Each structure stands twice: as C-alpha cells, then as structure tokens.
Coordinates of C-alpha atoms and ligand atoms in Angstrom, one line a residue:
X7 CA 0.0 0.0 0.0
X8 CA 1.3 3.6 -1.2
X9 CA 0.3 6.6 1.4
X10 CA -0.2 10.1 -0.8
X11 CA -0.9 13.3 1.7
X12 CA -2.3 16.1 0.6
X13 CA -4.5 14.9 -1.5
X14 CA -6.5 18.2 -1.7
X15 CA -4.0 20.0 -2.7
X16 CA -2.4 21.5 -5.7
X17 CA 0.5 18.7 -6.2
X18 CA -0.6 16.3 -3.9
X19 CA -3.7 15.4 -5.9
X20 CA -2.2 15.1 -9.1
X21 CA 0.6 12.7 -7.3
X22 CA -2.8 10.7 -6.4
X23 CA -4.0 10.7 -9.8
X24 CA -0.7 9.2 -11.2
X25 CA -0.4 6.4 -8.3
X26 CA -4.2 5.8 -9.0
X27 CA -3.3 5.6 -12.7
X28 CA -0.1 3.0 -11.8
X29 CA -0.9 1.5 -9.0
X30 CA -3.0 -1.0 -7.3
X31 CA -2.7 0.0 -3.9
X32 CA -3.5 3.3 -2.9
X33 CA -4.5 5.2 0.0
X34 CA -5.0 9.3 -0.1
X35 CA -4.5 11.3 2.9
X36 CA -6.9 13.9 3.5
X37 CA -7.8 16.5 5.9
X38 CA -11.0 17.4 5.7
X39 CA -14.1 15.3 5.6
X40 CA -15.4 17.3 2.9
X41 CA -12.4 17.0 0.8
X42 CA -12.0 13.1 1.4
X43 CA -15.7 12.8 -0.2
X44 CA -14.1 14.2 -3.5
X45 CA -11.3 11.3 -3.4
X46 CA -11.2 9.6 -6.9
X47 CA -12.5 6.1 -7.6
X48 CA -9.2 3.7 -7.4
X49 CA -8.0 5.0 -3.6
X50 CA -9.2 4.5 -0.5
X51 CA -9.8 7.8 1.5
X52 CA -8.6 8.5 5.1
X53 CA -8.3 11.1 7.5
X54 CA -5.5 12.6 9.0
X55 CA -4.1 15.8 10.2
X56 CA 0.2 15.9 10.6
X57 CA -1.3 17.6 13.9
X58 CA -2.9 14.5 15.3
X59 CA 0.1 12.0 15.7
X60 CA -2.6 8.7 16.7
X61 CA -4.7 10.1 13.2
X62 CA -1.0 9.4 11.4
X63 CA -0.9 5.8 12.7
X64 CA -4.0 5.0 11.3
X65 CA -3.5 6.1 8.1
X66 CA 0.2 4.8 8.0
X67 CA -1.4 1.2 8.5
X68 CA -0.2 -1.3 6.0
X69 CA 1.6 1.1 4.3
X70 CA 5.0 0.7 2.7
X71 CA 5.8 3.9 1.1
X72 CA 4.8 7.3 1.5
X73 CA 5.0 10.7 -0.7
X74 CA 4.6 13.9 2.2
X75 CA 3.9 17.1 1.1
X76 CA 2.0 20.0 3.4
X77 CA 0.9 23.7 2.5
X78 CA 4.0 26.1 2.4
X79 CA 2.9 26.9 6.0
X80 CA 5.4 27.9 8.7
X81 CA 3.9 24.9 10.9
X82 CA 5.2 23.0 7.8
X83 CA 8.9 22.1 9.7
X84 CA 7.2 21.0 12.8
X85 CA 4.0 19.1 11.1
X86 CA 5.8 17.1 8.1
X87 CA 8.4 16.1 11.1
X88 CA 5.5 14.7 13.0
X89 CA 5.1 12.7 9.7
X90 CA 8.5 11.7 9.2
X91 CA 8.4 10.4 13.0
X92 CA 5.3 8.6 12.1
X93 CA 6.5 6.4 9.0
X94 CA 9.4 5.5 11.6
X95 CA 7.6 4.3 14.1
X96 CA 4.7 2.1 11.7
X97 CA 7.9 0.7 9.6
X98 CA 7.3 2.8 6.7
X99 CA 9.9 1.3 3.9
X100 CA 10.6 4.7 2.0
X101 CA 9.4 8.0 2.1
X102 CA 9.4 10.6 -0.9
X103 CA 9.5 14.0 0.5
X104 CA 8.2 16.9 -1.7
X105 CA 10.6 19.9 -0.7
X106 CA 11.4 22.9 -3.0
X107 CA 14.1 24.1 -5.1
X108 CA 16.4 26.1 -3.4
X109 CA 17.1 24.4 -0.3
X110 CA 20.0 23.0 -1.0
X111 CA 21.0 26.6 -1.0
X112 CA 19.1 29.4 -0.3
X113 CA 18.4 29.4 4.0
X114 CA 15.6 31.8 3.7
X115 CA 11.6 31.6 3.1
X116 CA 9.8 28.5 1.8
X117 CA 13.3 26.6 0.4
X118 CA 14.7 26.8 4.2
X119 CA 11.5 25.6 5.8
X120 CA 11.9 22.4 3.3
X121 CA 15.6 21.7 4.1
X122 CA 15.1 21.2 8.0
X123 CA 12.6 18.8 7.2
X124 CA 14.9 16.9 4.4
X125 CA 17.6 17.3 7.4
X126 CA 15.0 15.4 9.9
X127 CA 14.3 12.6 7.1
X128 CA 18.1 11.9 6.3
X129 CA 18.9 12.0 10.2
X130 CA 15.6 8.8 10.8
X131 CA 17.9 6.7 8.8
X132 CA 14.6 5.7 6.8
X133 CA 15.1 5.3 3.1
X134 CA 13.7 8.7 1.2
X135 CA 13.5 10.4 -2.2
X136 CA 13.5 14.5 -2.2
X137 CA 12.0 16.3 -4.9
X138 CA 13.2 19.8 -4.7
X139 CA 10.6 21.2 -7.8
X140 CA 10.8 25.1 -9.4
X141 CA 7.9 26.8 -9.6
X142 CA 4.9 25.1 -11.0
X143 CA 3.0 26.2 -13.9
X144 CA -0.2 26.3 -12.4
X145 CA 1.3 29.5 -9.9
X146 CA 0.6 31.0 -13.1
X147 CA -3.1 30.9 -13.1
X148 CA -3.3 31.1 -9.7
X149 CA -1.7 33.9 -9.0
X150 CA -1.2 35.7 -12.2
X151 CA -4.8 35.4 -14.0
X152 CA -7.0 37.2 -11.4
X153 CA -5.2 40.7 -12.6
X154 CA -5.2 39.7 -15.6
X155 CA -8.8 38.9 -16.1
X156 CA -9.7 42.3 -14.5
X157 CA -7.3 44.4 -16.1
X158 CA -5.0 43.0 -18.7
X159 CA -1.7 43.4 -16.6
X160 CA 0.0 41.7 -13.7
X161 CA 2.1 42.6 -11.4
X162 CA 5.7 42.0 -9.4
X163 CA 8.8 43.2 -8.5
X164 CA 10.5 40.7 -10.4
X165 CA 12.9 42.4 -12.6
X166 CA 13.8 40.2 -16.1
X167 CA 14.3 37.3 -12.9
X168 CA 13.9 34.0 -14.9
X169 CA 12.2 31.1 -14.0
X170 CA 11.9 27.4 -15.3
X171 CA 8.6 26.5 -14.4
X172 CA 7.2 23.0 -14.5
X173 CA 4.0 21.5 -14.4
X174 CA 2.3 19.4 -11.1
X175 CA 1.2 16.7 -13.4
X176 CA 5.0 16.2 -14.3
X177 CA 6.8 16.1 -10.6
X178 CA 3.7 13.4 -10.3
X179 CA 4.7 11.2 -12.7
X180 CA 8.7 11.7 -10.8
X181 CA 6.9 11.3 -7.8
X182 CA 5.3 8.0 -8.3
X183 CA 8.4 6.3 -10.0
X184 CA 10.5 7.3 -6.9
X185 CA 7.8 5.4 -4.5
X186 CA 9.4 2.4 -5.4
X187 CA 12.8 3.6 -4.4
X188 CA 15.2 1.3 -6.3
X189 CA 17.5 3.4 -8.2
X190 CA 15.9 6.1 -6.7
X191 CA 16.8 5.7 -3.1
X192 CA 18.7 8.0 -1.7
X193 CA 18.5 10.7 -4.3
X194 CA 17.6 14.2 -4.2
X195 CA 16.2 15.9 -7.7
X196 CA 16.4 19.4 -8.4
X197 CA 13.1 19.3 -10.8
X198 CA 13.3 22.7 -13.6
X199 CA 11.3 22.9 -16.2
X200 CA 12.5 23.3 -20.3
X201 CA 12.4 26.8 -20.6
X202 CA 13.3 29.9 -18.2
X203 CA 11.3 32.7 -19.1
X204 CA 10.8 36.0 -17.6
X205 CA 7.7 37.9 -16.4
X206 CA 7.8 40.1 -19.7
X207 CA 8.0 37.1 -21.7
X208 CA 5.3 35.2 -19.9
X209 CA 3.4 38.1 -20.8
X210 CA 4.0 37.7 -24.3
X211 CA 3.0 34.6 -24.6
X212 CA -0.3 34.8 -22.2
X213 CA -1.1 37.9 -25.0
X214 CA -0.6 35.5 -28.1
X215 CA -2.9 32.7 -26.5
X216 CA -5.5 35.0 -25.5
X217 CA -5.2 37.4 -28.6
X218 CA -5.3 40.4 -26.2
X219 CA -2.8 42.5 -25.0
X220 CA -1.4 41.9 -21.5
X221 CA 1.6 43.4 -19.8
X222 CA 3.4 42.5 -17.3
X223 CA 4.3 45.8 -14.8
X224 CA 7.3 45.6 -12.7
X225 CA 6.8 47.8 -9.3
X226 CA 9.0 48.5 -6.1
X227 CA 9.3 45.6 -4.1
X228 CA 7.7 48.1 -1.2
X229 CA 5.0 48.9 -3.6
X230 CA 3.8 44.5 -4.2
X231 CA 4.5 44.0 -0.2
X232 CA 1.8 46.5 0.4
X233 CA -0.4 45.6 -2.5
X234 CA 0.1 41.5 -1.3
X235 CA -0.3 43.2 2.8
X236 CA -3.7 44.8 0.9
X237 CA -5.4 42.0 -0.4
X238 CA -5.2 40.5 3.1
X239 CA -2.2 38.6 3.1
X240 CA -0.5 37.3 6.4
X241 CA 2.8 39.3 6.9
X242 CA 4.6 35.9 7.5
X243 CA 3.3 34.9 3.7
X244 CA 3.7 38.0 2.2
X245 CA 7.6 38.8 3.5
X246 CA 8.0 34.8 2.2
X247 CA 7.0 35.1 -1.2
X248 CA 9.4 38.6 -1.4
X249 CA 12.2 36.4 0.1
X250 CA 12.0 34.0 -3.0
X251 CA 11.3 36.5 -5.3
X252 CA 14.9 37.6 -3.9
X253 CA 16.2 33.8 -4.8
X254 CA 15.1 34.5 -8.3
X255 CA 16.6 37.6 -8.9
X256 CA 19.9 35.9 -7.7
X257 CA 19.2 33.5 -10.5
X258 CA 17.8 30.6 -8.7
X259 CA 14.6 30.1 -10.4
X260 CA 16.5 29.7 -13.9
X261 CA 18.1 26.9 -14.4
X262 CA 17.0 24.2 -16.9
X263 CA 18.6 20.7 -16.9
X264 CA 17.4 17.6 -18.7
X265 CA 16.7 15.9 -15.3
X266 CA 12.7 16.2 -15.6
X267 CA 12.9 15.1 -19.2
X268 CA 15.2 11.6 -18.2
X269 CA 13.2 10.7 -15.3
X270 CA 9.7 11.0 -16.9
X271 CA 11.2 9.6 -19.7
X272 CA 8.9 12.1 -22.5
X273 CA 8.8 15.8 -23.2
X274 CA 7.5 17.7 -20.1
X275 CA 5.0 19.8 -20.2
X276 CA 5.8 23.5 -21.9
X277 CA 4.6 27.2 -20.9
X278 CA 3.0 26.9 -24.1
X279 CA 0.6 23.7 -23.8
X280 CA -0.1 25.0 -20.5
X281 CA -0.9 28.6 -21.4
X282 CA -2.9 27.2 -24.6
X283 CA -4.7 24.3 -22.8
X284 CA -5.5 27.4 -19.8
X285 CA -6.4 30.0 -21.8
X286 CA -9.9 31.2 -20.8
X287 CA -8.7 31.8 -17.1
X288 CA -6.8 34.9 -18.8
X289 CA -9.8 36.1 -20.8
X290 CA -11.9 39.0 -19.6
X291 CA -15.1 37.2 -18.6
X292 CA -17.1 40.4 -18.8
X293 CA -15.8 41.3 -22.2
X294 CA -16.0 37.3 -23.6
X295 CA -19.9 36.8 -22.2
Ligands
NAP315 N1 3.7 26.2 -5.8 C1 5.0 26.1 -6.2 O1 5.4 26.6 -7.2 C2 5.9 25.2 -5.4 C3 7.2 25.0 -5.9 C4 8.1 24.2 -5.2 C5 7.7 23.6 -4.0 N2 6.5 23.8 -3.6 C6 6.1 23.2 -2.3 O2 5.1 22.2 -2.6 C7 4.3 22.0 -1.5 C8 2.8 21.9 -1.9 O3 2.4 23.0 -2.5 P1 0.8 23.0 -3.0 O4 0.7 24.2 -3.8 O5 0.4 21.7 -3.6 O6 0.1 23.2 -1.6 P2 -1.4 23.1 -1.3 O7 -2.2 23.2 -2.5 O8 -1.7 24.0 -0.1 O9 -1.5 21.6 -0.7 C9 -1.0 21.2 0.5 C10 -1.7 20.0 1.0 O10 -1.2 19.8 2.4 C11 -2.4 19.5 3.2 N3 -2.1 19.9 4.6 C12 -1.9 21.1 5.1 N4 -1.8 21.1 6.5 C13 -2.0 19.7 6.8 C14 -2.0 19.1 8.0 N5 -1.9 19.7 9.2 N6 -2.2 17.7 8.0 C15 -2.3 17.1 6.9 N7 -2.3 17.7 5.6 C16 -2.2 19.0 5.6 C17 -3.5 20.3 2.6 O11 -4.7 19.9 3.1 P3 -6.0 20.9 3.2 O12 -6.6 20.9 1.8 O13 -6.9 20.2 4.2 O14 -5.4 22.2 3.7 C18 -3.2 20.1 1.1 O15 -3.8 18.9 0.7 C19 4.5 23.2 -0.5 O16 5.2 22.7 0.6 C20 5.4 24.1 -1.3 O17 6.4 24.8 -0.6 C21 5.6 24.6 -4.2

C-alpha cells in the first residue's frame, strides 16, 4: 500500500491521480471530511491531520511507502516532522519528501523551511526520495490570471528574474516512479522545467494565447509587499514570497537541466501547452460573455 498526503492540494492530488493511474494500492490522505468525499475512484480515502500524531498511525497502517507534502505553512517544519516520526515508528519502507528548489541553498523563506525537514528525514535513517521542484506552472493561473482577467496586466517586483517553471502533473509522474525507491533511493532531484522565461516574456505569450494584449508591470518591491499586505495577506506569507522573489533575482529560479525530461522519460510539459490548454482563465469574462 502507497500513502499520498495532501490529497486536496495542488501537487498532492495530481501525485494521487498518477499512483491511482499506476498502481493497485493506494490510500489518499486527506484533511477534511469534505475533501476526502471528493477522493477519486481507485484509492481508499482517510483522514488525518500531521497535527494528530494517533490520526497518522492509522493512516500509515499497512503502508509501505509514502510521498509527504504539506501547504507552504510555517507549521510546515514542525507538522511534516511529526510525519517523518510517524512512518518511523509504523515501519514505513521509503518515504518521498516533496521539498522545494532552493534548499539546497538558499536558507531563507519557503526553500529553508523544506531543508530542516529533508535534514529530519536523512537524520531517521529511513530510506527517502527528495523532490526539490521550481515553480509550477499552475502558480501562473493562480496567482497571475485574477489581474489579468480584470485588467489585462500583472504585477511583481520581479525584474527580467527568470524562471523554469514545471507543471504538477509532471513532478507526479517523478513522484510515483521514486515510490518504489530502487535506483531512486537515496536521491535528491532538483526538478526545472525546459524553458526559463521572464515575467515580460510570460506576458507575451499569455497575449498571443488569448489574442489580447497583456503586460506584465514591474513595481518597487515596497510597492507589491503593500499591494500582497492589501489584499489581506499574512505578513509571515507576504515577507515569504518577497524572500523568494529575492532567490530569483539571484538566478535561482533559472536553471533548466534535462533531469525532468530523463526521469519522466517524454517531453515535459511546456509554458506553451499550458498557457494554450489554460487560456480562458486569462480572458476578460465580462468582455467574452
Ligand atoms: N507552488 C509552487 O510553485 C511550489 C514550488 C516548489 C515547491 N512547492 C512546495 O510544494 C508544497 C505543496 O504545494 P501546493 O501548492 O500543492 O500546496 P497546497 O495546495 O496547499 O496543498 C497542501 C496539502 O497539504 C495538506 N495539509 C496542510 N496542512 C496539513 C495538516 N496539518 N495535516 C495534513 N495535511 C495537511 C493540505 O490539506 P488541506 O486541503 O486540508 O489544507 C493540502 O492537501 C509546498 O510545501 C510548497 O512549498 C511549491
């Protein structure tokens, strides 16, 4: 039996979709009742909370190998260590953590969150897989497409910062394959995707999908913390997301690699196919009703 957590989340399900798609033995992890009523046909559903330490023994019943991943909370440290605990303690066989890019060297925001935890995991002795993924396509529409939608632009402090940004349903697929440990065992995969592109590029492209003009506008860093602070943001999250922003502009978020490509063992998944396949969440809805 394979344990995937966060099953309600952005990566999480699609690493459930992909075991469901390989596997025979599945088991998603969720949080919330609600959520765990949504779980796919081909998994069983249970419920757990990183929280609830006698919840993780239940749901680590049976189960040889687990893929962890938890909301880029500050809690995350402490919670996804109660997890790592856990798999020790029920005999887990291997665990395949889903961390970020950056921590093996950038000690700040979301990347050094990740790398106490991968320190935690290497220090149980337990047999692990890290997946340290860029940025994921799908930020795009989630944080890009609401300002867009209203008025044709978005926003950042970015500079011409690059990133090489890959898609959820890709690290899934790296995911899955690295439940089984083998060759995998042990390793730790910095996941990019094909192309680093900047924010005045991305806009290009989201403008030749959409057949509308959108720009890309970059502001003082001051000026997006109190726009982010404005829209109700914690401070914790907003002075987080700057902090990475930071990584970028140092050239973090840029590098592509044919790692992805060999371990999925196909083409990943470009800006392009994304942006095409996800073009109506740019469109003005007003204007196209
Ligand atoms: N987005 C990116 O570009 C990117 C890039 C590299 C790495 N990452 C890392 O990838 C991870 C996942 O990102 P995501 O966008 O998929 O996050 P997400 O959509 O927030 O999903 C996180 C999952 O963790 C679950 N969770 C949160 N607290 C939990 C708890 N106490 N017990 C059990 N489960 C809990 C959530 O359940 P609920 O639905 O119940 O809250 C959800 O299913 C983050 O750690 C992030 O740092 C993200």
């Amino acid at each position: 039996m394979i344990l995937i957590t966060g099953s309600s989340g952005s990566v999480g399900k699609a690493v459930l979709q992909e075991a469901i798609r390989k596997e025979s033995k599945v088991r998603g992890m969720y949080r919330s009742r609600e959520e765990a009523t949504k779980a796919p046909s081909g998994c069983e559903a249970v419920l757990a909370d990183y929280a609830d330490k006698q919840s993780l023994r239940k749901a680590l019943d049976g189960v040889n190998s687990v893929y962890v991943v938890c909301s880029p909370i500050p809690q995350l440290v402490e919670l996804e260590s109660n997890m790592v605990d856990a798999c020790k303690e029920s005999g887990v066989k291997h665990v395949v953590l889903n961390s970020a890019m950056g921590a093996g060297d950038y000690p700040k925001s979301f990347p050094g969150w990740h790398r106490k935890v991968e320190d935690k995991l290497k220090g149980t002795g337990l047999s692990y897989t890290i997946l340290r993924p860029n940025g994921f396509l799908q930020n795009i529409v989630a944080y890009n497409a609401p300002s867009i939608r209203a008025q044709g632009a978005f926003y950042a402090a970015m500079g011409d910062a690059k990133v090489s940004y890959l898609d959820a349903g890709d690290i899934a697929v790296v995911a899955v394959k690295s439940l089984h440990a083998g060759a995998h065992a042990g390793k730790t995969y910095e996941l990019n995707g094909p192309e680093a592109i900047s924010n005045q590029e991305l806009a290009k492209r989201i403008s030749k999908v959409t057949a509308r003009t959108v720009n890309y506008v970059d502001i003082p860093e001051s000026a997006q913390r109190e726009s982010m602070l404005g829209l109700g943001m914690p401070e914790w999250q907003v002075t987080a997301l700057l902090e990475l922003q930071q990584y970028y502009k140092q050239g973090g978020g840029a590098r592509t690699d044919g790692l992805l490509q060999s371990l999925i063992q196909r083409a990943p998944v470009t800006l392009d196919q994304y942006l095409t396949a996800n073009a109506r969440e740019f469109r003005d809805q007003a204007a196209s009703a």
